Each structure stands twice: as C-alpha cells, then as structure tokens.
Tab-separated table of C-alpha atoms and ligand atoms in Angstrom:
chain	number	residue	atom	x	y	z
A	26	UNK	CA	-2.539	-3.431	26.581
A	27	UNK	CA	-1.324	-0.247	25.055
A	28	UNK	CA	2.658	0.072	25.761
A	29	UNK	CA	5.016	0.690	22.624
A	30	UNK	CA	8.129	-0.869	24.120
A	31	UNK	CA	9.264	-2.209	21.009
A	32	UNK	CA	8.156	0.355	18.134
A	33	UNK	CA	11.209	0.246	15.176
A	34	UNK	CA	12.338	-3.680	16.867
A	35	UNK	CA	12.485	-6.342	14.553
A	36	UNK	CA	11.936	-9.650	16.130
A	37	UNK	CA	11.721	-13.510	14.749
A	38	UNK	CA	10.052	-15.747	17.275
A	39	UNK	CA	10.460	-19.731	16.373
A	40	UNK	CA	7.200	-22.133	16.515
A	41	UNK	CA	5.669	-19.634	16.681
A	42	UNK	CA	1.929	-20.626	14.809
A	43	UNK	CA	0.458	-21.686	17.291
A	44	UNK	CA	0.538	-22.029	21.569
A	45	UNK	CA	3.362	-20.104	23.443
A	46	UNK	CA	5.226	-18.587	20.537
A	47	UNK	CA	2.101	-17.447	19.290
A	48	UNK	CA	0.546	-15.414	21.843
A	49	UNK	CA	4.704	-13.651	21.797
A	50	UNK	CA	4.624	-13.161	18.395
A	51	UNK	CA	1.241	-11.201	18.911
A	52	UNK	CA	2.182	-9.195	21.825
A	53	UNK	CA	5.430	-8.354	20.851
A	54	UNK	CA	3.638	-7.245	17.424
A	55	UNK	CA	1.280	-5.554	19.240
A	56	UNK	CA	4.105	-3.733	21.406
A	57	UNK	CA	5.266	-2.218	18.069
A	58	UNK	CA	7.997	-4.909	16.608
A	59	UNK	CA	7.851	-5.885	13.569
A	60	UNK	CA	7.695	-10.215	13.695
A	61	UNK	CA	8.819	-12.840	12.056
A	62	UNK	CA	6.678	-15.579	12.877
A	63	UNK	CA	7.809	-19.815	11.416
A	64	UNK	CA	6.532	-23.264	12.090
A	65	UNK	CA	7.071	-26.587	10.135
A	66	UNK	CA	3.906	-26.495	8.467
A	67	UNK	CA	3.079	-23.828	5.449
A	68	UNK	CA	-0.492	-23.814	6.421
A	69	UNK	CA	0.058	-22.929	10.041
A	70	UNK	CA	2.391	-20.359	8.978
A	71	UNK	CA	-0.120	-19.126	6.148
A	72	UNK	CA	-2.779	-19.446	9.097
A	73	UNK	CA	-1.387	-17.413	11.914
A	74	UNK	CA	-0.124	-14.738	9.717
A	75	UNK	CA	-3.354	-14.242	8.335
A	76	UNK	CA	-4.852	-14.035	11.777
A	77	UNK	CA	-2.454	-11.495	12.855
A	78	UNK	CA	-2.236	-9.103	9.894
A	79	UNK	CA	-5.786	-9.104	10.045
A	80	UNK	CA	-5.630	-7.155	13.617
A	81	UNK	CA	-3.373	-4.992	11.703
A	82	UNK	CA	-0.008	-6.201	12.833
A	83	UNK	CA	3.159	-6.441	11.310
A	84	UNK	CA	3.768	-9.970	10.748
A	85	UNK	CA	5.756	-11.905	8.258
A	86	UNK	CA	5.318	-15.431	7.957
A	87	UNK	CA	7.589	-18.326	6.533
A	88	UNK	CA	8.203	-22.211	7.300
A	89	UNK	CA	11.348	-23.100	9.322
A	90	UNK	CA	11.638	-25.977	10.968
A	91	UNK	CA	14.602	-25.596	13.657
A	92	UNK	CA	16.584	-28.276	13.269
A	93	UNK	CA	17.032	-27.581	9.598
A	94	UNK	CA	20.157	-25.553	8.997
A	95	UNK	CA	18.415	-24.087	5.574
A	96	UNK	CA	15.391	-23.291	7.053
A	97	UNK	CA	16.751	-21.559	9.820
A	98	UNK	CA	19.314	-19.391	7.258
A	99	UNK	CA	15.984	-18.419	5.224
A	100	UNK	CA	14.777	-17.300	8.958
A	101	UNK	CA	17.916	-14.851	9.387
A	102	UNK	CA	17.903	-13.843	5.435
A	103	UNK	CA	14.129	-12.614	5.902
A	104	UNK	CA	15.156	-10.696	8.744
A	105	UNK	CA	17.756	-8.710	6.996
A	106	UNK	CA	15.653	-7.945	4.702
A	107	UNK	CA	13.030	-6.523	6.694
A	108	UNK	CA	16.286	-4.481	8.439
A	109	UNK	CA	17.785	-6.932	10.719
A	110	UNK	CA	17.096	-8.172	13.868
A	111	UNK	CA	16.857	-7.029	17.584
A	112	UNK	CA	15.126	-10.011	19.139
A	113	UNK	CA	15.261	-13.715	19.104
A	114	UNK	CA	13.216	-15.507	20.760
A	115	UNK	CA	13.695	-19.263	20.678
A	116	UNK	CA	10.865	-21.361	21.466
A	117	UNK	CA	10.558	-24.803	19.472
A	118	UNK	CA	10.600	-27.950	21.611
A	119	UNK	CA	9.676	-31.542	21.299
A	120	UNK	CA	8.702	-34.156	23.368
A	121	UNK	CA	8.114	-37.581	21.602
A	122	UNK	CA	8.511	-39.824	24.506
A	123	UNK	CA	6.886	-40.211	27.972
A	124	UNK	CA	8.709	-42.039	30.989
A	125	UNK	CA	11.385	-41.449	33.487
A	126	UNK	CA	14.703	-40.137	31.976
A	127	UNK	CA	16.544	-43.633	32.419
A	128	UNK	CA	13.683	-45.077	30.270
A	129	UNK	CA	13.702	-42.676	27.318
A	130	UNK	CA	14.885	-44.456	24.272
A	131	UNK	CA	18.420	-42.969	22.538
A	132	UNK	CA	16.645	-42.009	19.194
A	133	UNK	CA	14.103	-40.039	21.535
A	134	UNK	CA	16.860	-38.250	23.079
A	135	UNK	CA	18.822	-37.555	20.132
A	136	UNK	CA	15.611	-35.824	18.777
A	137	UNK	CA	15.039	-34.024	22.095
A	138	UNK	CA	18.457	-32.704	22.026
A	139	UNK	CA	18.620	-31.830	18.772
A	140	UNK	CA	15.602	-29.634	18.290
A	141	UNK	CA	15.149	-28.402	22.653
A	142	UNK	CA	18.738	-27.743	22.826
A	143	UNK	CA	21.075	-27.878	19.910
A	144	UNK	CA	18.964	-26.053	17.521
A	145	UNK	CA	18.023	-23.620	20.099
A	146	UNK	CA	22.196	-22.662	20.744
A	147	UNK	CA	22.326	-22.896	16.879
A	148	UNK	CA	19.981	-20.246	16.387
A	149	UNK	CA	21.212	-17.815	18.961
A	150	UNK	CA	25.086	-18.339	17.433
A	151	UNK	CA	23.585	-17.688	13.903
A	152	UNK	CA	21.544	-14.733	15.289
A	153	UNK	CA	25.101	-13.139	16.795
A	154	UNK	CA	26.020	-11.017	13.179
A	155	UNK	CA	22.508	-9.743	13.372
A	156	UNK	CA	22.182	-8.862	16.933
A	157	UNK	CA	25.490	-7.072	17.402
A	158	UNK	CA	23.759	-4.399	14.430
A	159	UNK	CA	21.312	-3.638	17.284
A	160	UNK	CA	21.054	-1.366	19.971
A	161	UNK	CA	19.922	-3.635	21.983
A	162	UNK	CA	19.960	-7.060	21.342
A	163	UNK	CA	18.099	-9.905	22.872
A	164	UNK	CA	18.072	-13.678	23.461
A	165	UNK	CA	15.495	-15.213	24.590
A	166	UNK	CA	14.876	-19.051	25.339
A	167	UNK	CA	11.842	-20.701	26.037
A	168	UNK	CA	13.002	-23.226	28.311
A	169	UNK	CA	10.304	-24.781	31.404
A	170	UNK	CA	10.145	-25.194	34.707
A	171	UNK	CA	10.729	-28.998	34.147
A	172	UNK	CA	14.264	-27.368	33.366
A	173	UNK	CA	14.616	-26.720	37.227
A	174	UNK	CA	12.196	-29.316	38.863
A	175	UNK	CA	12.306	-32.185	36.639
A	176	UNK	CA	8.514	-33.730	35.370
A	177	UNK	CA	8.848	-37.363	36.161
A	178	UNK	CA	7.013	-38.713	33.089
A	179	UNK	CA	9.010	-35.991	31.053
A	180	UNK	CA	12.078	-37.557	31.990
A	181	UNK	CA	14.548	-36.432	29.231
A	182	UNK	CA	12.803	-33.290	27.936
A	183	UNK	CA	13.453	-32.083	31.444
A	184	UNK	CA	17.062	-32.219	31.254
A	185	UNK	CA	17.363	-30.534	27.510
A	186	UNK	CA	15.438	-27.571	29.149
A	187	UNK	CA	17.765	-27.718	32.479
A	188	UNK	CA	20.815	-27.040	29.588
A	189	UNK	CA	19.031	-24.301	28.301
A	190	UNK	CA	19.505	-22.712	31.961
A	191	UNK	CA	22.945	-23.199	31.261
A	192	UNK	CA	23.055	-21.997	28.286
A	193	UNK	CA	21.587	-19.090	28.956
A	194	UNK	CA	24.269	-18.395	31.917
A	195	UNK	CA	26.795	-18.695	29.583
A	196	UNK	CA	25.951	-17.137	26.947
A	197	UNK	CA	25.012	-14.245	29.046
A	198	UNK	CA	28.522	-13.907	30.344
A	199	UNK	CA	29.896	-14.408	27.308
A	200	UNK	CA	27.627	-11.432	25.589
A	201	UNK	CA	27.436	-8.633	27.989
A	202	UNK	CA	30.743	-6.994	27.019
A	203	UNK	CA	28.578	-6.120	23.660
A	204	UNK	CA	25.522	-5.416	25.527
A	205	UNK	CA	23.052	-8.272	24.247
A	206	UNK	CA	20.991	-10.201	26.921
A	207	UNK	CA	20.293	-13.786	27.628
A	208	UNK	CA	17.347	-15.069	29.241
A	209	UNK	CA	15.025	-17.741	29.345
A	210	UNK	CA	11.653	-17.755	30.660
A	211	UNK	CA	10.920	-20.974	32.815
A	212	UNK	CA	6.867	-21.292	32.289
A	213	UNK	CA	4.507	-24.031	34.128
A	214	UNK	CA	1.942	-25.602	33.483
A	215	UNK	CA	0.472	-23.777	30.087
A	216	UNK	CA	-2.494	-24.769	28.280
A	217	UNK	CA	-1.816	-25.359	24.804
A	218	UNK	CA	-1.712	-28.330	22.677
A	219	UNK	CA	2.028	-29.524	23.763
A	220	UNK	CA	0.520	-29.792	27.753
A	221	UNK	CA	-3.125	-30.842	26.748
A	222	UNK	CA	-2.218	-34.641	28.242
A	223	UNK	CA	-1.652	-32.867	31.389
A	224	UNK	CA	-4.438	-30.012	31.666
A	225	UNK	CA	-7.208	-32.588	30.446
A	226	UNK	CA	-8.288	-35.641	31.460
A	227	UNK	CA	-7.852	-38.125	34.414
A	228	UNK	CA	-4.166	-36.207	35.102
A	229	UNK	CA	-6.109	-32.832	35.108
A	230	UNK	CA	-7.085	-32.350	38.952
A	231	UNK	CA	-3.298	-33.655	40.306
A	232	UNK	CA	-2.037	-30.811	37.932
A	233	UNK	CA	-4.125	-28.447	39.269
A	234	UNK	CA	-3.093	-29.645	42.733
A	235	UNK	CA	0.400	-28.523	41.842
A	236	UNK	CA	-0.178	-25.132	40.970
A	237	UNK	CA	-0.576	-22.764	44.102
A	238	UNK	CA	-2.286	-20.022	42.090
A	239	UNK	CA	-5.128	-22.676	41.963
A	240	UNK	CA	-4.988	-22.290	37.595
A	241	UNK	CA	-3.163	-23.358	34.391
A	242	UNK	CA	-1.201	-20.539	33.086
A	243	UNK	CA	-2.571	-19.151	29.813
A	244	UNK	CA	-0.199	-18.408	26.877
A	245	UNK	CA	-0.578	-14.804	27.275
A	246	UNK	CA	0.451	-14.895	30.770
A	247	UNK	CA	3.950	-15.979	29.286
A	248	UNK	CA	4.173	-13.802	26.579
A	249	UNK	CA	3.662	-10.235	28.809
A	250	UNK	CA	7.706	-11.559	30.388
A	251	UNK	CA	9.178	-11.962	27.322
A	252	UNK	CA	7.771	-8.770	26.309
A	253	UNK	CA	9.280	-7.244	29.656
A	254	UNK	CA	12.677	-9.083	28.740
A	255	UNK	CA	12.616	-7.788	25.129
A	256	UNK	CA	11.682	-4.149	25.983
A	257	UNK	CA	14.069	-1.708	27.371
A	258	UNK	CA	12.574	-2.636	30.631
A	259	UNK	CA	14.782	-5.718	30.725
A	260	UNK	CA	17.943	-3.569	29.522
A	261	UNK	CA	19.568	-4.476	33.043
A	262	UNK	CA	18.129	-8.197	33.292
A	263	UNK	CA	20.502	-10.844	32.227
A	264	UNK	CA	21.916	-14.263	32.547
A	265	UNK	CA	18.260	-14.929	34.054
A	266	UNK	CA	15.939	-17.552	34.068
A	267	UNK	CA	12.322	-16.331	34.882
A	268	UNK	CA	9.870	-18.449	36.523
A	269	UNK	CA	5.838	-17.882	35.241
A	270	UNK	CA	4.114	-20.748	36.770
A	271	UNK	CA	1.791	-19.599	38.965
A	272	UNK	CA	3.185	-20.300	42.300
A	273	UNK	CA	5.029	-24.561	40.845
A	274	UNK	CA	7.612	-25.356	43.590
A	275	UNK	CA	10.677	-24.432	41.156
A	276	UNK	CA	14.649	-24.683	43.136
A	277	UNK	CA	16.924	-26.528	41.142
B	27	LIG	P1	2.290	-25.998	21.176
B	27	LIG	O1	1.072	-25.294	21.593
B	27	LIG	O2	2.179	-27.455	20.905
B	27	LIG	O3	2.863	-25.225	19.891
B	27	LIG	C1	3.786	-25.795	19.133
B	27	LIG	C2	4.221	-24.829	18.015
B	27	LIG	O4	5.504	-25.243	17.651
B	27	LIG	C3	3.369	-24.913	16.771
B	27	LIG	O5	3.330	-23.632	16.153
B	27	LIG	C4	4.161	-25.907	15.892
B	27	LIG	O6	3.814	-25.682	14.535
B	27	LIG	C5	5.588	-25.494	16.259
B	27	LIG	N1	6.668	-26.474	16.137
B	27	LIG	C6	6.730	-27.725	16.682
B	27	LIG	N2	7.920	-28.295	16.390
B	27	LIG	C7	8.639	-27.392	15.673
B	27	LIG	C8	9.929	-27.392	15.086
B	27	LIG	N3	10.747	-28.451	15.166
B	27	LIG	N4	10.352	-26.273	14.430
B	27	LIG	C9	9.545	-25.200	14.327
B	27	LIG	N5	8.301	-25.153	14.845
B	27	LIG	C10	7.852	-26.236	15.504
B	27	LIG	O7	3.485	-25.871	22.246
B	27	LIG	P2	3.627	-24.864	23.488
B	27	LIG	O8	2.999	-25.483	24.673
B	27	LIG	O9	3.203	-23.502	23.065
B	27	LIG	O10	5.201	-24.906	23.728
B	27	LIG	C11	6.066	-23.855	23.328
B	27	LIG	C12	7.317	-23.880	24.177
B	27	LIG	O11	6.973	-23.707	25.547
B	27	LIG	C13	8.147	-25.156	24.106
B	27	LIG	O12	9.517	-24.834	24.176
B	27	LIG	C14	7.754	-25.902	25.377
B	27	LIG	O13	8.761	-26.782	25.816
B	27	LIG	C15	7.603	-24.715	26.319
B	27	LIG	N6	6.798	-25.011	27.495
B	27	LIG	C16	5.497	-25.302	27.401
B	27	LIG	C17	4.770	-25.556	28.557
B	27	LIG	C18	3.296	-25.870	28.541
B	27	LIG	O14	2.758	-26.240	29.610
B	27	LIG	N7	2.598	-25.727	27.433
B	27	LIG	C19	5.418	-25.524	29.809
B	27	LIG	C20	6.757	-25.236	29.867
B	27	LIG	C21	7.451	-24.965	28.698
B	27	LIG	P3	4.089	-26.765	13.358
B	27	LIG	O15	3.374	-28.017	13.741
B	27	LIG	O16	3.553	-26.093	12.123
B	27	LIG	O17	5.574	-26.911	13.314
C-alpha cells in the first residue's frame, strides 16, 4: 500500500484501539493523515498508539468514551491543536443484548441508542466548526449491514445502525452546500472481538454459509473504503452507504 491520499489531513477516528477503527486509524495514518486515535480504556489507548508510532506513524492517542460529552470535547480540543480536523470517522457501537428486537430490554436500548446512534450524530454536529475550516471535510459512520438486513439475534442494534443510514442521508443533504460529505460504510461479517460469537464456534459454519465470497471480512478489508471515502477519491461520493461484506444479501 503506498498511496498518499491524505498527506497534510488530520483525522480522529472513535474506538478506535482495537478491531475496525483500528485497522482505519492505521491506514488512514499510513495514507499520510495525521490520527487521532480514543477508546474507553487508557491502556488500550496507551497500547495502540504505541503500536502505531512504532511503524512510524503519526498517531495521537487519548481516552474518550462517546457517550461522554467531556470526553468527546477533549477529542475535538486535541484536534485543534494538532491544526484541526478534516475527517471524522465515527465508529463506536455497542451491543449488550442478544434476541429479537421485540425482546430487547428498554435499558438495553437506551444504551444502544445512546452510544450507536445518538453519540454518533453528537459527534458529527460537534465536528461541524472544525470541518467547515477544511477543504474538504468528511463524515464518516460506521454503521453495518444489519443496518439494511436486520440480524435476527441482533434485534435492536440492527435498527440503531438502520438510523445511521438515515442519518447519513440527511446530513448529506443538509452539508453539501458547504462541500463536506456523509457516508457510512455498511460492513459484514468482520472478524474482530465485537463478531467473535458469530465467526467462532457452533454459529461459525451458518455464518460462513451467508457470505457468498465464501470468507469473513478482515478489518483491513473495511478500512481500504473509508480510506477511498476520506481521500479526494470520494470528493464526488455522498449521502452513501457502502456495502463491504463480501457478497451478504444487503436491500433494505
Ligand atoms: P471491536 O473489535 O470489539 O472493537 C471495539 C473498539 O471499540 C475497542 O477499541 C474498544 O476499546 C472501543 N469501544 C467500545 N465501546 C466504546 C465506547 N463507548 N466509546 C469509545 N470506544 C469504545 O469492534 P468492531 O467489530 O471493530 O466494531 C467496530 C464497528 O464496526 C462498530 O460500529 C460495529 O457495530 C461495526 N460493525 C462490526 C461488524 C463486525 O462483524 N465486526 C460488522 C458490522 C459493523 P475500549 O474497550 O478501550 O473502549
């Protein structure tokens, strides 16, 4: 991999120590941008910076968890003072319950909501006196492809990523007049730690079964689109919501 798409970007990239937003912080670090990289836990965030200064990429690390309202101003203040901010990529999401979506308990959904979808609109609204300093200014949401073909033991989760599609259709609208994108990448089946019930274990052949590419994705394979989304590649690319699942039957 040796494109400079984003040489003199600055970007912050949320949950970002480990899984998903980890393998963007890298390659958008190793595209040029300098990243701001957060999680809820200082040794994660001590961790992952280390790791990636180490390959000699610009990195800065602090805690932030999202649905904090302090956290996430500290996120935006160390921005600025690295020089602003060009990219935001929102990626935290939780899923504390299993079941169908009539099943999910309300203190399960209030938690879903709060960090998948409220803190995720939060953070793009406090981005806004940032981004407009840009040239070109993106948003990006990590939403799934559960957002478009609901998971039926991932009942509720489902539907806070299916308002992140929305979200990013309005937001897009709303934006374009001051030439910032919105876009969400939609991934599949991923293996990281969040999907490890599904990619391991007795559930691990029906996944498989699902996924016409005959593999789970990889984190990287995520990260090289929101790369393409945050580069001027993706200058004329908004209001989108990108599918990387390998093939997963995704119409809404
Ligand atoms: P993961 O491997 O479990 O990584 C989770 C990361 O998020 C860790 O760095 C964790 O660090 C951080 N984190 C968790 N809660 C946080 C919070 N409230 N605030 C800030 N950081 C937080 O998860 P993943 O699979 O990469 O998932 C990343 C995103 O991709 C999520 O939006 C998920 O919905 C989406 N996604 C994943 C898949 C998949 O198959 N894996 C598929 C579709 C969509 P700390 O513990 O230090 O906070």
């Amino acid at each position: 991999m040796s494109l400079n798409r984003l040489v003199g970007r600055i970007a912050i990239v949320t949950a970002s120590t480990d899984g998903i937003g980890f393998a963007i912080a890298e390659r958008l670090a190793k595209e040029g941008a300098k990243v701001i990289i957060s999680s809820r836990k200082a040794q994660n965030v001590e961790d992952a910076t280390k790791k990636l200064t180490k390959d000699g990429l610009n990195v800065h690390g602090l805690v932030c968890h999202v649905a904090k309202a302090e956290d996430r101003k500290r996120l935006f203040a160390e921005a600025e003072k690295h020089g602003g901010l060009d990219i935001l990529v929102s990626n935290a999401a939780v899923n504390p319950e299993v079941g169908g979506v009539l099943d999910c308990s309300e203190t399960s959904w209030d938690k879903i909501f709060d960090v998948n979808v409220k803190s995720s609109y939060l953070l793009a609204k406090e981005a806004l006196p940032l981004l407009r300093e840009s040239k070109a200014g993106r948003i990006i949401f990590i939403s799934s492809i559960g957002g478009l073909q609901p998971f039926n033991l991932l009942g509720a989760y489902s539907v806070s990523k299916t308002a992140l599609l929305g979200l990013v259709k309005a937001a897009a609208i709303q934006l374009a007049p001051e030439n910032i994108t919105v876009n969400s990448i939609c991934p599949g089946i991923i293996e990281t730690k969040f999907a490890s019930a599904i990619t391991t274990g007795p559930a691990k052949d029906f996944s498989l079964s699902q996924i016409p590419l005959g593999r789970f994705g990889r984190p990287h394979d995520v990260s090289g689109s929101v790369a393409f989304l945050a580069s001027d590649d993706g200058s004329f690319v908004t209001g989108e919501n990108l599918v990387v699942a390998g093939g997963m039957s995704s119409r809404l």
